[in-house]
Short mmCIF file of C-alpha atoms and ligand atoms in Angstrom, two decimals:
data_model
loop_
_atom_site.label_atom_id
_atom_site.label_comp_id
_atom_site.label_asym_id
_atom_site.label_seq_id
_atom_site.Cartn_x
_atom_site.Cartn_y
_atom_site.Cartn_z
CA UNK M 1 -8.92 14.92 26.53
CA UNK M 2 -6.87 14.64 23.38
CA UNK M 3 -7.04 17.45 20.91
CA UNK M 4 -7.87 16.13 17.46
CA UNK M 5 -5.72 17.74 14.79
CA UNK M 6 -4.69 16.73 11.36
CA UNK M 7 -0.97 17.18 10.68
CA UNK M 8 -1.74 17.63 7.04
CA UNK M 9 -3.03 21.21 7.13
CA UNK M 10 -4.96 21.11 3.86
CA UNK M 11 -6.62 17.81 4.40
CA UNK M 12 -9.93 17.76 6.17
CA UNK M 13 -11.66 14.73 7.54
CA UNK M 14 -13.57 12.94 4.79
CA UNK M 15 -11.74 14.43 1.88
CA UNK M 16 -10.38 11.85 -0.57
CA UNK M 17 -6.65 11.74 -1.31
CA UNK M 18 -5.89 13.03 -4.76
CA UNK M 19 -4.02 10.24 -6.53
CA UNK M 20 -2.74 9.98 -10.04
CA UNK M 21 -4.00 7.18 -12.24
CA UNK M 22 -6.45 5.71 -9.74
CA UNK M 23 -8.73 3.08 -11.28
CA UNK M 24 -7.33 3.90 -14.67
CA UNK M 25 -7.26 0.37 -16.14
CA UNK M 26 -10.71 -0.38 -17.61
CA UNK M 27 -12.17 -3.82 -17.13
CA UNK M 28 -13.31 -6.09 -19.97
CA UNK M 29 -10.42 -5.03 -22.23
CA UNK M 30 -7.67 -7.39 -21.05
CA UNK M 31 -6.96 -9.04 -24.38
CA UNK M 32 -6.30 -5.73 -26.13
CA UNK M 33 -4.20 -4.38 -23.21
CA UNK M 34 -2.07 -7.55 -23.03
CA UNK M 35 -1.50 -7.45 -26.79
CA UNK M 36 -0.52 -3.78 -26.79
CA UNK M 37 1.81 -4.04 -23.77
CA UNK M 38 3.40 -7.22 -25.14
CA UNK M 39 4.17 -5.45 -28.39
CA UNK M 40 6.02 -2.66 -26.60
CA UNK M 41 7.83 -5.19 -24.37
CA UNK M 42 8.98 -7.05 -27.47
CA UNK M 43 10.29 -3.75 -28.89
CA UNK M 44 12.27 -3.12 -25.69
CA UNK M 45 13.78 -6.61 -25.87
CA UNK M 46 14.67 -6.10 -29.56
CA UNK M 47 16.42 -2.83 -28.70
CA UNK M 48 18.48 -4.81 -26.17
CA UNK M 49 19.46 -7.15 -29.01
CA UNK M 50 17.78 -10.12 -27.33
CA UNK M 51 16.92 -12.96 -29.66
CA UNK M 52 13.15 -13.22 -29.52
CA UNK M 53 13.34 -16.66 -31.10
CA UNK M 54 15.14 -18.00 -28.04
CA UNK M 55 12.55 -20.34 -26.52
CA UNK M 56 13.05 -18.67 -23.13
CA UNK M 57 12.13 -15.25 -24.55
CA UNK M 58 9.48 -16.32 -26.99
CA UNK M 59 6.44 -15.66 -24.79
CA UNK M 60 8.11 -13.28 -22.39
CA UNK M 61 6.47 -10.12 -23.79
CA UNK M 62 3.02 -11.62 -23.22
CA UNK M 63 3.96 -12.99 -19.78
CA UNK M 64 5.21 -9.56 -18.71
CA UNK M 65 2.05 -7.90 -19.99
CA UNK M 66 -0.17 -10.32 -18.04
CA UNK M 67 2.04 -9.94 -14.97
CA UNK M 68 1.63 -6.16 -15.05
CA UNK M 69 -2.14 -6.49 -15.10
CA UNK M 70 -1.94 -8.74 -12.06
CA UNK M 71 0.62 -6.63 -10.17
CA UNK M 72 -1.26 -3.39 -10.91
CA UNK M 73 -4.59 -4.83 -9.94
CA UNK M 74 -5.22 -1.91 -7.59
CA UNK M 75 -5.65 0.31 -10.63
CA UNK M 76 -8.43 -1.78 -12.09
CA UNK M 77 -11.95 -0.46 -12.28
CA UNK M 78 -13.86 -1.71 -9.27
CA UNK M 79 -10.73 -2.85 -7.35
CA UNK M 80 -11.45 -0.62 -4.36
CA UNK M 81 -12.41 -2.88 -1.45
CA UNK M 82 -15.88 -2.50 0.00
CA UNK M 83 -15.30 -1.53 3.61
CA UNK M 84 -17.91 -2.79 5.97
CA UNK M 85 -17.96 -0.93 9.25
CA UNK M 86 -19.82 -1.92 12.39
CA UNK M 87 -21.27 0.34 15.09
CA UNK M 88 -18.92 0.58 18.04
CA UNK M 89 -21.60 -0.64 20.45
CA UNK M 90 -19.08 -1.68 23.06
CA UNK M 91 -17.81 1.88 23.20
CA UNK M 92 -14.25 0.68 22.62
CA UNK M 93 -12.05 3.77 22.52
CA UNK M 94 -8.58 2.29 22.77
CA UNK M 95 -6.10 1.27 20.15
CA UNK M 96 -6.77 -1.42 17.54
CA UNK M 97 -3.53 -2.60 15.94
CA UNK M 98 -2.88 -4.93 13.06
CA UNK M 99 0.87 -5.67 12.94
CA UNK M 100 3.19 -7.15 10.35
CA UNK M 101 0.84 -7.13 7.38
CA UNK M 102 2.99 -8.24 4.44
CA UNK M 103 2.75 -6.52 1.08
CA UNK M 104 4.45 -6.36 -2.35
CA UNK M 105 4.43 -3.25 -4.49
CA UNK M 106 6.28 -1.80 -7.47
CA UNK M 107 8.48 1.27 -7.30
CA UNK M 108 6.95 3.94 -9.53
CA UNK M 109 10.43 5.27 -10.41
CA UNK M 110 12.08 2.03 -11.56
CA UNK M 111 9.30 -0.56 -11.98
CA UNK M 112 11.04 -3.05 -9.70
CA UNK M 113 9.50 -4.37 -6.49
CA UNK M 114 9.57 -2.99 -3.01
CA UNK M 115 8.13 -5.14 -0.27
CA UNK M 116 7.81 -5.38 3.47
CA UNK M 117 5.30 -5.01 6.27
CA UNK M 118 2.73 -2.48 7.33
CA UNK M 119 1.50 -1.83 10.85
CA UNK M 120 -1.87 -0.14 11.07
CA UNK M 121 -3.46 1.31 14.22
CA UNK M 122 -6.61 3.26 14.83
CA UNK M 123 -8.71 4.39 17.75
CA UNK M 124 -12.41 4.05 16.96
CA UNK M 125 -15.04 6.73 17.36
CA UNK M 126 -18.53 5.49 16.49
CA UNK M 127 -17.53 2.78 13.98
CA UNK M 128 -15.13 -0.18 13.92
CA UNK M 129 -13.88 -1.94 10.80
CA UNK M 130 -13.60 -5.70 10.13
CA UNK M 131 -9.93 -6.59 10.74
CA UNK M 132 -9.62 -8.46 7.43
CA UNK M 133 -10.30 -5.18 5.67
CA UNK M 134 -7.02 -3.62 6.75
CA UNK M 135 -4.86 -5.96 4.60
CA UNK M 136 -7.28 -5.47 1.72
CA UNK M 137 -6.94 -1.69 1.89
CA UNK M 138 -3.14 -2.04 1.96
CA UNK M 139 -3.29 -4.45 -1.00
CA UNK M 140 -5.50 -2.07 -3.02
CA UNK M 141 -2.93 0.72 -2.75
CA UNK M 142 0.15 -1.55 -3.02
CA UNK M 143 -0.92 -3.20 -6.25
CA UNK M 144 0.11 -0.33 -8.52
CA UNK M 145 3.22 1.64 -9.40
CA UNK M 146 3.80 3.24 -6.05
CA UNK M 147 6.01 5.27 -3.72
CA UNK M 148 6.28 4.05 -0.17
CA UNK M 149 5.50 7.53 1.14
CA UNK M 150 2.33 7.75 -0.91
CA UNK M 151 1.26 4.20 -0.04
CA UNK M 152 1.58 5.05 3.66
CA UNK M 153 -0.46 8.26 3.26
CA UNK M 154 -3.14 6.63 1.15
CA UNK M 155 -3.81 3.83 3.62
CA UNK M 156 -3.97 6.30 6.51
CA UNK M 157 -6.27 8.67 4.60
CA UNK M 158 -8.59 5.89 3.43
CA UNK M 159 -9.23 4.83 7.01
CA UNK M 160 -9.43 8.39 8.25
CA UNK M 161 -12.04 9.39 5.69
CA UNK M 162 -14.13 6.19 5.64
CA UNK M 163 -14.07 5.17 9.28
CA UNK M 164 -13.91 8.61 10.83
CA UNK M 165 -11.96 7.32 13.81
CA UNK M 166 -10.42 9.39 16.59
CA UNK M 167 -7.11 8.77 14.94
CA UNK M 168 -5.16 6.47 12.66
CA UNK M 169 -1.49 5.75 12.15
CA UNK M 170 0.31 3.65 9.56
CA UNK M 171 3.96 2.57 9.72
CA UNK M 172 5.51 0.80 6.74
CA UNK M 173 8.92 -0.87 6.67
CA UNK M 174 10.13 -1.98 3.25
CA UNK M 175 13.08 -3.12 1.17
CA UNK M 176 13.46 -1.54 -2.25
CA UNK M 177 15.09 -3.61 -4.95
CA UNK M 178 15.94 -0.41 -6.85
CA UNK M 179 18.18 0.47 -3.86
CA UNK M 180 19.56 -3.02 -3.39
CA UNK M 181 20.16 -4.24 -6.95
CA UNK M 182 21.22 -1.05 -8.67
CA UNK M 183 22.39 2.50 -7.93
CA UNK M 184 23.85 2.56 -4.41
CA UNK M 185 23.44 -1.25 -4.04
CA UNK M 186 22.69 -1.26 -0.34
CA UNK M 187 21.44 -4.73 0.35
CA UNK M 188 19.17 -5.07 3.33
CA UNK M 189 18.54 -1.36 3.82
CA UNK M 190 15.13 -0.84 5.38
CA UNK M 191 13.02 2.22 4.59
CA UNK M 192 10.49 3.26 7.24
CA UNK M 193 7.65 5.65 6.63
CA UNK M 194 4.73 6.73 8.79
CA UNK M 195 1.55 8.69 8.36
CA UNK M 196 -0.90 9.74 11.03
CA UNK M 197 -4.17 11.55 11.51
CA UNK M 198 -6.19 12.78 14.45
CA UNK M 199 -5.24 11.83 18.01
CA UNK M 200 -2.00 10.14 16.91
CA UNK M 201 -0.58 13.65 16.70
CA UNK M 202 -0.47 13.34 20.52
CA UNK M 203 2.97 12.11 21.47
CA UNK M 204 1.67 9.74 24.16
CA UNK M 205 -0.77 8.05 21.80
CA UNK M 206 1.93 7.67 19.18
CA UNK M 207 4.40 6.26 21.71
CA UNK M 208 1.87 3.69 22.90
CA UNK M 209 1.59 2.41 19.33
CA UNK M 210 5.32 2.40 18.74
CA UNK M 211 5.98 0.63 22.08
CA UNK M 212 3.42 -2.05 21.15
CA UNK M 213 5.18 -2.48 17.79
CA UNK M 214 8.49 -3.10 19.52
CA UNK M 215 7.02 -5.72 21.81
CA UNK M 216 7.93 -9.29 20.84
CA UNK M 217 5.12 -11.78 20.82
CA UNK M 218 5.96 -15.01 22.59
CA UNK M 219 3.86 -17.30 20.39
ZN1 ZN K 301 12.91 2.92 -7.27
#
């Protein structure tokens, strides 16, 4: 029998993750938000001595403003995905894994993209979740200014608190343009993060997941 422990000492099953700025962009106010952000973007471009009359720049402030609303969709009111769970009538108590789920996010420190893949595994207790929900949960937390560490934790905690599984583990591998294009300029560097809850604290459970991740599919 696996002992169920949470590695995060303060976090109990069912407690939401405290997050800054969650759902902070109100709905129904897009026109005003786009106008206000565009104004500031134009000011930044002016400070950089860019000629705002250049046809290529002319509508850039507004395009950037609209793009931010799209890329930060996870912060919108009502963006949280409804998670339908189903009773685990089959009594399935082994690992469910969704591998290689692609995502794009924005580094909270530099406002440039980081992107890659997430691998999500859980072992059900009394409920299972529709598999299409896993990418939606990832998307919800990725579409905002983000840190890879926090993204990984938030996805794990969401499943842990909503699904109440025996355990959950999330591994994210990503490339950060703020590392590749500027600063140390390390093109191709891959950052890996992981978060786990419950029975994944058991080394054997964790190793089963990691071994399955390493396995190449032949189709
Ligand atoms: Zn960064």
